[in-house]
Amino acid sequence: MKKRLFVFISLVAVSLTSCQKDPGEVKFDISDISATEIHTELQKGFIDSEDPDLFIKQNDNYENNFARKSQSAPLGIKISYKVTTDNGANGSYKVVTSETIDFANSYEHPASGDSAELYNLKLNTKYFYKVKGYYKSTMFESEVKEFTTSNSKLRNIFAEGVENVRDIGGYLTENGKYMKQGLIYRTAQFNYNHSNENALQSEPTSRGREVLTNQLGLKTEVDIREKVDKKGNDETNGITSSPLGSSVKYVSLPMRFGGSNPIREENKDNVKAFLELCANEENYPLAFHCVRGTDRTGALAYVLGALCGVSKEDLIKDYLFSNFANINGGILKTSNIDGSSYYVYGIENSTGETMSQKAKNYLIDRTGVSEATLNSIISILVG
């Protein structure tokens, strides 16, 4: 039988008007967390598969519909609780999480009734949490409890309205360290042309913007969509500032779509500028995107991961995970980039004993970026 925790707490005065009367004494009964897995069964099957292309092929049926249905969001970690009051007063509740017991940097997750689902927590990380109850003129807090999230790969993110969002951190590198989580994200676009019925409909709702700006704390948006594409269209729909608001710095570094070669000749200067931007710690947390977040975005994610020493196997799976989003296109395959892709081929055939050394030499030769810049990126992203 699971243990139940009964907590009695004193009043903390706040100015709130969410119920008709003061509750008197409040008692929290919080159930133990039964699961901390953030991936759906389908996502976990893909991540654990030895042949991800075969997994996608075998599971791409009418129900799942890879690359044409939104199924990239993670599972929420469920918190259940029961609250009783002396006077039967009704309140509103939130669950607060933090990586530190003093809750110096915390986030309040919305709750519904007697439960909450916690989204977008880091992988393999200890969290402290408590339940807050808000009443007419008082706030109550439960005792602090703790849990550790699942030790898994690939931190996918739920930002309502936005397709294909994930942290490129959390992967083990060749030196036995991990890429840091919570610093750099790859996504699909944050705005689209509503008058174009064929446009990828990726745009945050108000709740999605709150997650991106407050929970993830984005400081910089790097938009690599073209101002004038091959058809003469502006992929950005003419924006000059971030759709996320004035708190997020907007950087436009247009890159021409190149299929298997996004790091093509006409993109080299902006790839270099992107790397230099990533070498400045003040720009983090940072998100970068093209339209779908697959090819151009995938190329930048691949070279950053390779530079940090992430294995090719993990980088390929990260690329293929875009099939879980509604990317309004064909299914991505390993063959799209492995062997035929100029940047994958270029890194593999550069000089160096390790993935990181090969990627460093490739980027220096290809873009003219300095070794010091690349070393700064590694020092920021690997820990």
mmCIF file of N, CA, C and O in Angstrom, residues 22-90:
data_model
loop_
_atom_site.group_PDB
_atom_site.id
_atom_site.type_symbol
_atom_site.label_atom_id
_atom_site.label_comp_id
_atom_site.label_asym_id
_atom_site.label_seq_id
_atom_site.Cartn_x
_atom_site.Cartn_y
_atom_site.Cartn_z
ATOM 1 N N ASP A 22 -12.751 31.944 4.085
ATOM 2 C CA ASP A 22 -11.475 31.411 4.524
ATOM 3 C C ASP A 22 -11.629 29.931 4.864
ATOM 4 O O ASP A 22 -12.649 29.504 5.399
ATOM 5 N N PRO A 23 -10.591 29.131 4.583
ATOM 6 C CA PRO A 23 -10.743 27.688 4.724
ATOM 7 C C PRO A 23 -10.524 27.147 6.138
ATOM 8 O O PRO A 23 -10.816 25.981 6.391
ATOM 9 N N GLY A 24 -10.003 27.976 7.039
ATOM 10 C CA GLY A 24 -9.627 27.438 8.341
ATOM 11 C C GLY A 24 -8.335 26.655 8.200
ATOM 12 O O GLY A 24 -7.394 27.094 7.536
ATOM 13 N N GLU A 25 -8.294 25.471 8.797
ATOM 14 C CA GLU A 25 -7.098 24.641 8.681
ATOM 15 C C GLU A 25 -7.176 23.798 7.417
ATOM 16 O O GLU A 25 -8.243 23.297 7.044
ATOM 17 N N VAL A 26 -6.024 23.652 6.740
ATOM 18 C CA VAL A 26 -5.958 22.950 5.465
ATOM 19 C C VAL A 26 -5.064 21.718 5.608
ATOM 20 O O VAL A 26 -4.009 21.768 6.235
ATOM 21 N N LYS A 27 -5.500 20.619 5.016
ATOM 22 C CA LYS A 27 -4.748 19.379 5.079
ATOM 23 C C LYS A 27 -4.511 18.859 3.664
ATOM 24 O O LYS A 27 -5.444 18.723 2.876
ATOM 25 N N PHE A 28 -3.255 18.605 3.329
ATOM 26 C CA PHE A 28 -2.870 18.060 2.026
ATOM 27 C C PHE A 28 -2.564 16.569 2.156
ATOM 28 O O PHE A 28 -1.828 16.154 3.048
ATOM 29 N N ASP A 29 -3.099 15.788 1.261
ATOM 30 C CA ASP A 29 -2.796 14.360 1.175
ATOM 31 C C ASP A 29 -2.259 14.112 -0.229
ATOM 32 O O ASP A 29 -3.016 14.087 -1.206
ATOM 33 N N ILE A 30 -0.922 13.956 -0.356
ATOM 34 C CA ILE A 30 -0.265 13.880 -1.661
ATOM 35 C C ILE A 30 0.143 12.436 -1.947
ATOM 36 O O ILE A 30 0.864 11.823 -1.153
ATOM 37 N N SER A 31 -0.315 11.903 -3.048
ATOM 38 C CA SER A 31 0.050 10.538 -3.437
ATOM 39 C C SER A 31 1.477 10.512 -3.975
ATOM 40 O O SER A 31 1.944 11.474 -4.599
ATOM 41 N N ASP A 32 2.165 9.414 -3.737
ATOM 42 C CA ASP A 32 3.502 9.253 -4.292
ATOM 43 C C ASP A 32 3.425 9.188 -5.816
ATOM 44 O O ASP A 32 2.468 8.646 -6.382
ATOM 45 N N ILE A 33 4.439 9.733 -6.479
ATOM 46 C CA ILE A 33 4.493 9.700 -7.933
ATOM 47 C C ILE A 33 4.808 8.281 -8.383
ATOM 48 O O ILE A 33 5.774 7.677 -7.925
ATOM 49 N N SER A 34 3.991 7.745 -9.280
ATOM 50 C CA SER A 34 4.156 6.351 -9.691
ATOM 51 C C SER A 34 5.044 6.189 -10.915
ATOM 52 O O SER A 34 5.598 5.114 -11.155
ATOM 53 N N ALA A 35 5.190 7.238 -11.743
ATOM 54 C CA ALA A 35 5.984 7.116 -12.969
ATOM 55 C C ALA A 35 6.568 8.471 -13.344
ATOM 56 O O ALA A 35 5.911 9.500 -13.192
ATOM 57 N N THR A 36 7.810 8.456 -13.817
ATOM 58 C CA THR A 36 8.453 9.702 -14.240
ATOM 59 C C THR A 36 8.922 9.633 -15.692
ATOM 60 O O THR A 36 9.774 10.401 -16.110
ATOM 61 N N GLU A 37 8.362 8.720 -16.461
ATOM 62 C CA GLU A 37 8.684 8.605 -17.885
ATOM 63 C C GLU A 37 8.009 9.736 -18.646
ATOM 64 O O GLU A 37 6.823 10.004 -18.462
ATOM 65 N N ILE A 38 8.770 10.421 -19.528
ATOM 66 C CA ILE A 38 8.194 11.536 -20.284
ATOM 67 C C ILE A 38 7.834 11.149 -21.712
ATOM 68 O O ILE A 38 7.262 11.955 -22.440
ATOM 69 N N HIS A 39 8.196 9.944 -22.144
ATOM 70 C CA HIS A 39 7.938 9.545 -23.519
ATOM 71 C C HIS A 39 6.716 8.642 -23.615
ATOM 72 O O HIS A 39 6.493 7.791 -22.748
ATOM 73 N N THR A 40 5.951 8.827 -24.680
ATOM 74 C CA THR A 40 4.851 7.910 -24.950
ATOM 75 C C THR A 40 5.432 6.539 -25.303
ATOM 76 O O THR A 40 6.625 6.403 -25.591
ATOM 77 N N GLU A 41 4.578 5.534 -25.295
ATOM 78 C CA GLU A 41 5.041 4.179 -25.633
ATOM 79 C C GLU A 41 5.635 4.139 -27.039
ATOM 80 O O GLU A 41 6.658 3.489 -27.286
ATOM 81 N N LEU A 42 5.003 4.873 -27.965
ATOM 82 C CA LEU A 42 5.505 4.915 -29.340
ATOM 83 C C LEU A 42 6.856 5.612 -29.402
ATOM 84 O O LEU A 42 7.790 5.149 -30.076
ATOM 85 N N GLN A 43 6.986 6.747 -28.718
ATOM 86 C CA GLN A 43 8.256 7.479 -28.709
ATOM 87 C C GLN A 43 9.375 6.643 -28.097
ATOM 88 O O GLN A 43 10.493 6.600 -28.617
ATOM 89 N N LYS A 44 9.068 5.986 -26.973
ATOM 90 C CA LYS A 44 10.077 5.171 -26.302
ATOM 91 C C LYS A 44 10.510 4.000 -27.180
ATOM 92 O O LYS A 44 11.692 3.651 -27.232
ATOM 93 N N GLY A 45 9.561 3.401 -27.894
ATOM 94 C CA GLY A 45 9.904 2.323 -28.813
ATOM 95 C C GLY A 45 10.877 2.783 -29.877
ATOM 96 O O GLY A 45 11.828 2.068 -30.231
ATOM 97 N N PHE A 46 10.657 3.993 -30.391
ATOM 98 C CA PHE A 46 11.562 4.557 -31.398
ATOM 99 C C PHE A 46 12.943 4.820 -30.801
ATOM 100 O O PHE A 46 13.970 4.453 -31.390
ATOM 101 N N ILE A 47 12.993 5.457 -29.641
ATOM 102 C CA ILE A 47 14.267 5.816 -29.015
ATOM 103 C C ILE A 47 15.102 4.581 -28.703
ATOM 104 O O ILE A 47 16.330 4.577 -28.856
ATOM 105 N N ASP A 48 14.438 3.508 -28.288
ATOM 106 C CA ASP A 48 15.143 2.280 -27.910
ATOM 107 C C ASP A 48 15.421 1.349 -29.088
ATOM 108 O O ASP A 48 16.114 0.342 -28.932
ATOM 109 N N SER A 49 14.906 1.678 -30.270
ATOM 110 C CA SER A 49 15.022 0.772 -31.418
ATOM 111 C C SER A 49 16.450 0.742 -31.961
ATOM 112 O O SER A 49 17.165 1.745 -31.945
ATOM 113 N N GLU A 50 16.864 -0.413 -32.469
ATOM 114 C CA GLU A 50 18.167 -0.557 -33.101
ATOM 115 C C GLU A 50 18.125 -0.092 -34.556
ATOM 116 O O GLU A 50 19.148 0.303 -35.115
ATOM 117 N N ASP A 51 16.950 -0.151 -35.152
ATOM 118 C CA ASP A 51 16.785 0.285 -36.539
ATOM 119 C C ASP A 51 15.614 1.271 -36.586
ATOM 120 O O ASP A 51 14.465 0.867 -36.807
ATOM 121 N N PRO A 52 15.872 2.566 -36.364
ATOM 122 C CA PRO A 52 14.768 3.541 -36.295
ATOM 123 C C PRO A 52 13.984 3.676 -37.588
ATOM 124 O O PRO A 52 12.785 3.927 -37.563
ATOM 125 N N ASP A 53 14.639 3.508 -38.739
ATOM 126 C CA ASP A 53 13.922 3.576 -40.016
ATOM 127 C C ASP A 53 12.892 2.451 -40.118
ATOM 128 O O ASP A 53 11.750 2.680 -40.529
ATOM 129 N N LEU A 54 13.293 1.249 -39.723
ATOM 130 C CA LEU A 54 12.378 0.116 -39.761
ATOM 131 C C LEU A 54 11.241 0.314 -38.765
ATOM 132 O O LEU A 54 10.084 -0.012 -39.070
ATOM 133 N N PHE A 55 11.557 0.861 -37.599
ATOM 134 C CA PHE A 55 10.512 1.111 -36.603
ATOM 135 C C PHE A 55 9.453 2.045 -37.167
ATOM 136 O O PHE A 55 8.248 1.810 -37.024
ATOM 137 N N ILE A 56 9.878 3.129 -37.796
ATOM 138 C CA ILE A 56 8.930 4.090 -38.370
ATOM 139 C C ILE A 56 8.113 3.438 -39.485
ATOM 140 O O ILE A 56 6.890 3.600 -39.562
ATOM 141 N N LYS A 57 8.767 2.676 -40.340
ATOM 142 C CA LYS A 57 8.069 2.009 -41.442
ATOM 143 C C LYS A 57 7.007 1.046 -40.917
ATOM 144 O O LYS A 57 5.882 0.997 -41.429
ATOM 145 N N GLN A 58 7.348 0.289 -39.885
ATOM 146 C CA GLN A 58 6.413 -0.704 -39.350
ATOM 147 C C GLN A 58 5.251 -0.059 -38.596
ATOM 148 O O GLN A 58 4.190 -0.670 -38.462
ATOM 149 N N ASN A 59 5.455 1.146 -38.098
ATOM 150 C CA ASN A 59 4.419 1.805 -37.297
ATOM 151 C C ASN A 59 3.725 2.943 -38.017
ATOM 152 O O ASN A 59 2.869 3.612 -37.436
ATOM 153 N N ASP A 60 4.076 3.196 -39.276
ATOM 154 C CA ASP A 60 3.440 4.289 -40.013
ATOM 155 C C ASP A 60 2.137 3.793 -40.635
ATOM 156 O O ASP A 60 2.046 3.532 -41.827
ATOM 157 N N ASN A 61 1.129 3.649 -39.803
ATOM 158 C CA ASN A 61 -0.177 3.222 -40.287
ATOM 159 C C ASN A 61 -1.176 4.370 -40.168
ATOM 160 O O ASN A 61 -0.828 5.494 -39.827
ATOM 161 N N TYR A 62 -2.409 4.087 -40.455
ATOM 162 C CA TYR A 62 -3.438 5.123 -40.435
ATOM 163 C C TYR A 62 -3.556 5.780 -39.067
ATOM 164 O O TYR A 62 -3.775 6.989 -38.952
ATOM 165 N N GLU A 63 -3.374 5.002 -38.007
ATOM 166 C CA GLU A 63 -3.548 5.535 -36.661
ATOM 167 C C GLU A 63 -2.428 6.489 -36.280
ATOM 168 O O GLU A 63 -2.650 7.545 -35.690
ATOM 169 N N ASN A 64 -1.190 6.142 -36.632
ATOM 170 C CA ASN A 64 -0.045 6.939 -36.202
ATOM 171 C C ASN A 64 0.309 8.046 -37.198
ATOM 172 O O ASN A 64 0.588 9.170 -36.828
ATOM 173 N N ASN A 65 0.342 7.682 -38.480
ATOM 174 C CA ASN A 65 0.483 8.694 -39.524
ATOM 175 C C ASN A 65 1.707 9.579 -39.312
ATOM 176 O O ASN A 65 1.613 10.784 -39.144
ATOM 177 N N PHE A 66 2.896 8.990 -39.307
ATOM 178 C CA PHE A 66 4.140 9.727 -39.082
ATOM 179 C C PHE A 66 4.298 10.891 -40.059
ATOM 180 O O PHE A 66 3.946 10.793 -41.227
ATOM 181 N N ALA A 67 4.847 11.991 -39.551
ATOM 182 C CA ALA A 67 5.161 13.210 -40.305
ATOM 183 C C ALA A 67 3.920 13.981 -40.750
ATOM 184 O O ALA A 67 4.033 15.051 -41.327
ATOM 185 N N ARG A 68 2.738 13.471 -40.435
ATOM 186 C CA ARG A 68 1.503 14.145 -40.835
ATOM 187 C C ARG A 68 0.506 14.249 -39.683
ATOM 188 O O ARG A 68 -0.663 14.518 -39.883
ATOM 189 N N LYS A 69 1.012 14.012 -38.476
ATOM 190 C CA LYS A 69 0.168 14.079 -37.288
ATOM 191 C C LYS A 69 1.013 14.527 -36.108
ATOM 192 O O LYS A 69 2.143 14.086 -35.943
ATOM 193 N N SER A 70 0.475 15.403 -35.273
ATOM 194 C CA SER A 70 1.233 15.894 -34.111
ATOM 195 C C SER A 70 1.258 14.833 -33.024
ATOM 196 O O SER A 70 0.236 14.551 -32.398
ATOM 197 N N GLN A 71 2.420 14.245 -32.826
ATOM 198 C CA GLN A 71 2.576 13.263 -31.765
ATOM 199 C C GLN A 71 3.976 13.343 -31.146
ATOM 200 O O GLN A 71 4.511 12.356 -30.647
ATOM 201 N N SER A 72 4.563 14.547 -31.197
ATOM 202 C CA SER A 72 5.918 14.734 -30.675
ATOM 203 C C SER A 72 5.936 15.255 -29.244
ATOM 204 O O SER A 72 6.997 15.353 -28.637
ATOM 205 N N ALA A 73 4.771 15.615 -28.695
ATOM 206 C CA ALA A 73 4.737 16.136 -27.328
ATOM 207 C C ALA A 73 5.059 15.036 -26.323
ATOM 208 O O ALA A 73 4.732 13.866 -26.537
ATOM 209 N N PRO A 74 5.697 15.370 -25.214
ATOM 210 C CA PRO A 74 6.012 14.376 -24.193
ATOM 211 C C PRO A 74 4.797 14.049 -23.336
ATOM 212 O O PRO A 74 3.756 14.705 -23.428
ATOM 213 N N LEU A 75 4.937 13.035 -22.509
ATOM 214 C CA LEU A 75 3.952 12.764 -21.470
ATOM 215 C C LEU A 75 4.164 13.728 -20.315
ATOM 216 O O LEU A 75 5.278 14.194 -20.069
ATOM 217 N N GLY A 76 3.101 14.017 -19.592
ATOM 218 C CA GLY A 76 3.238 14.778 -18.365
ATOM 219 C C GLY A 76 3.450 13.827 -17.188
ATOM 220 O O GLY A 76 2.943 12.701 -17.190
ATOM 221 N N ILE A 77 4.208 14.257 -16.199
ATOM 222 C CA ILE A 77 4.396 13.482 -14.973
ATOM 223 C C ILE A 77 3.260 13.856 -14.029
ATOM 224 O O ILE A 77 3.111 15.016 -13.651
ATOM 225 N N LYS A 78 2.453 12.872 -13.652
ATOM 226 C CA LYS A 78 1.216 13.169 -12.928
ATOM 227 C C LYS A 78 1.437 13.258 -11.421
ATOM 228 O O LYS A 78 2.029 12.373 -10.804
ATOM 229 N N ILE A 79 0.919 14.345 -10.845
ATOM 230 C CA ILE A 79 0.889 14.571 -9.405
ATOM 231 C C ILE A 79 -0.571 14.535 -8.952
ATOM 232 O O ILE A 79 -1.411 15.254 -9.499
ATOM 233 N N SER A 80 -0.884 13.690 -7.986
ATOM 234 C CA SER A 80 -2.246 13.613 -7.447
ATOM 235 C C SER A 80 -2.240 14.003 -5.979
ATOM 236 O O SER A 80 -1.309 13.689 -5.241
ATOM 237 N N TYR A 81 -3.289 14.690 -5.563
ATOM 238 C CA TYR A 81 -3.377 15.132 -4.172
ATOM 239 C C TYR A 81 -4.844 15.315 -3.795
ATOM 240 O O TYR A 81 -5.722 15.441 -4.649
ATOM 241 N N LYS A 82 -5.078 15.337 -2.509
ATOM 242 C CA LYS A 82 -6.410 15.625 -1.987
ATOM 243 C C LYS A 82 -6.261 16.715 -0.947
ATOM 244 O O LYS A 82 -5.367 16.661 -0.097
ATOM 245 N N VAL A 83 -7.122 17.712 -1.013
ATOM 246 C CA VAL A 83 -7.060 18.827 -0.065
ATOM 247 C C VAL A 83 -8.387 18.909 0.675
ATOM 248 O O VAL A 83 -9.455 18.914 0.065
ATOM 249 N N THR A 84 -8.306 18.969 1.986
ATOM 250 C CA THR A 84 -9.511 19.160 2.806
ATOM 251 C C THR A 84 -9.324 20.382 3.688
ATOM 252 O O THR A 84 -8.213 20.696 4.115
ATOM 253 N N THR A 85 -10.426 21.070 3.945
ATOM 254 C CA THR A 85 -10.395 22.272 4.778
ATOM 255 C C THR A 85 -11.451 22.175 5.873
ATOM 256 O O THR A 85 -12.442 21.448 5.735
ATOM 257 N N ASP A 86 -11.246 22.915 6.960
ATOM 258 C CA ASP A 86 -12.200 22.910 8.069
ATOM 259 C C ASP A 86 -13.586 23.378 7.643
ATOM 260 O O ASP A 86 -14.611 22.838 8.075
ATOM 261 N N ASN A 87 -13.617 24.396 6.780
ATOM 262 C CA ASN A 87 -14.882 25.037 6.433
ATOM 263 C C ASN A 87 -15.413 24.620 5.059
ATOM 264 O O ASN A 87 -16.356 25.237 4.556
ATOM 265 N N GLY A 88 -14.787 23.635 4.444
ATOM 266 C CA GLY A 88 -15.256 23.184 3.131
ATOM 267 C C GLY A 88 -15.048 24.193 2.030
ATOM 268 O O GLY A 88 -15.742 24.155 1.007
ATOM 269 N N ALA A 89 -14.120 25.122 2.227
ATOM 270 C CA ALA A 89 -13.883 26.161 1.216
ATOM 271 C C ALA A 89 -13.196 25.570 -0.008
ATOM 272 O O ALA A 89 -12.408 24.633 0.093
ATOM 273 N N ASN A 90 -13.515 26.119 -1.174
ATOM 274 C CA ASN A 90 -12.878 25.696 -2.416
ATOM 275 C C ASN A 90 -11.762 26.657 -2.778
ATOM 276 O O ASN A 90 -11.918 27.880 -2.688
#
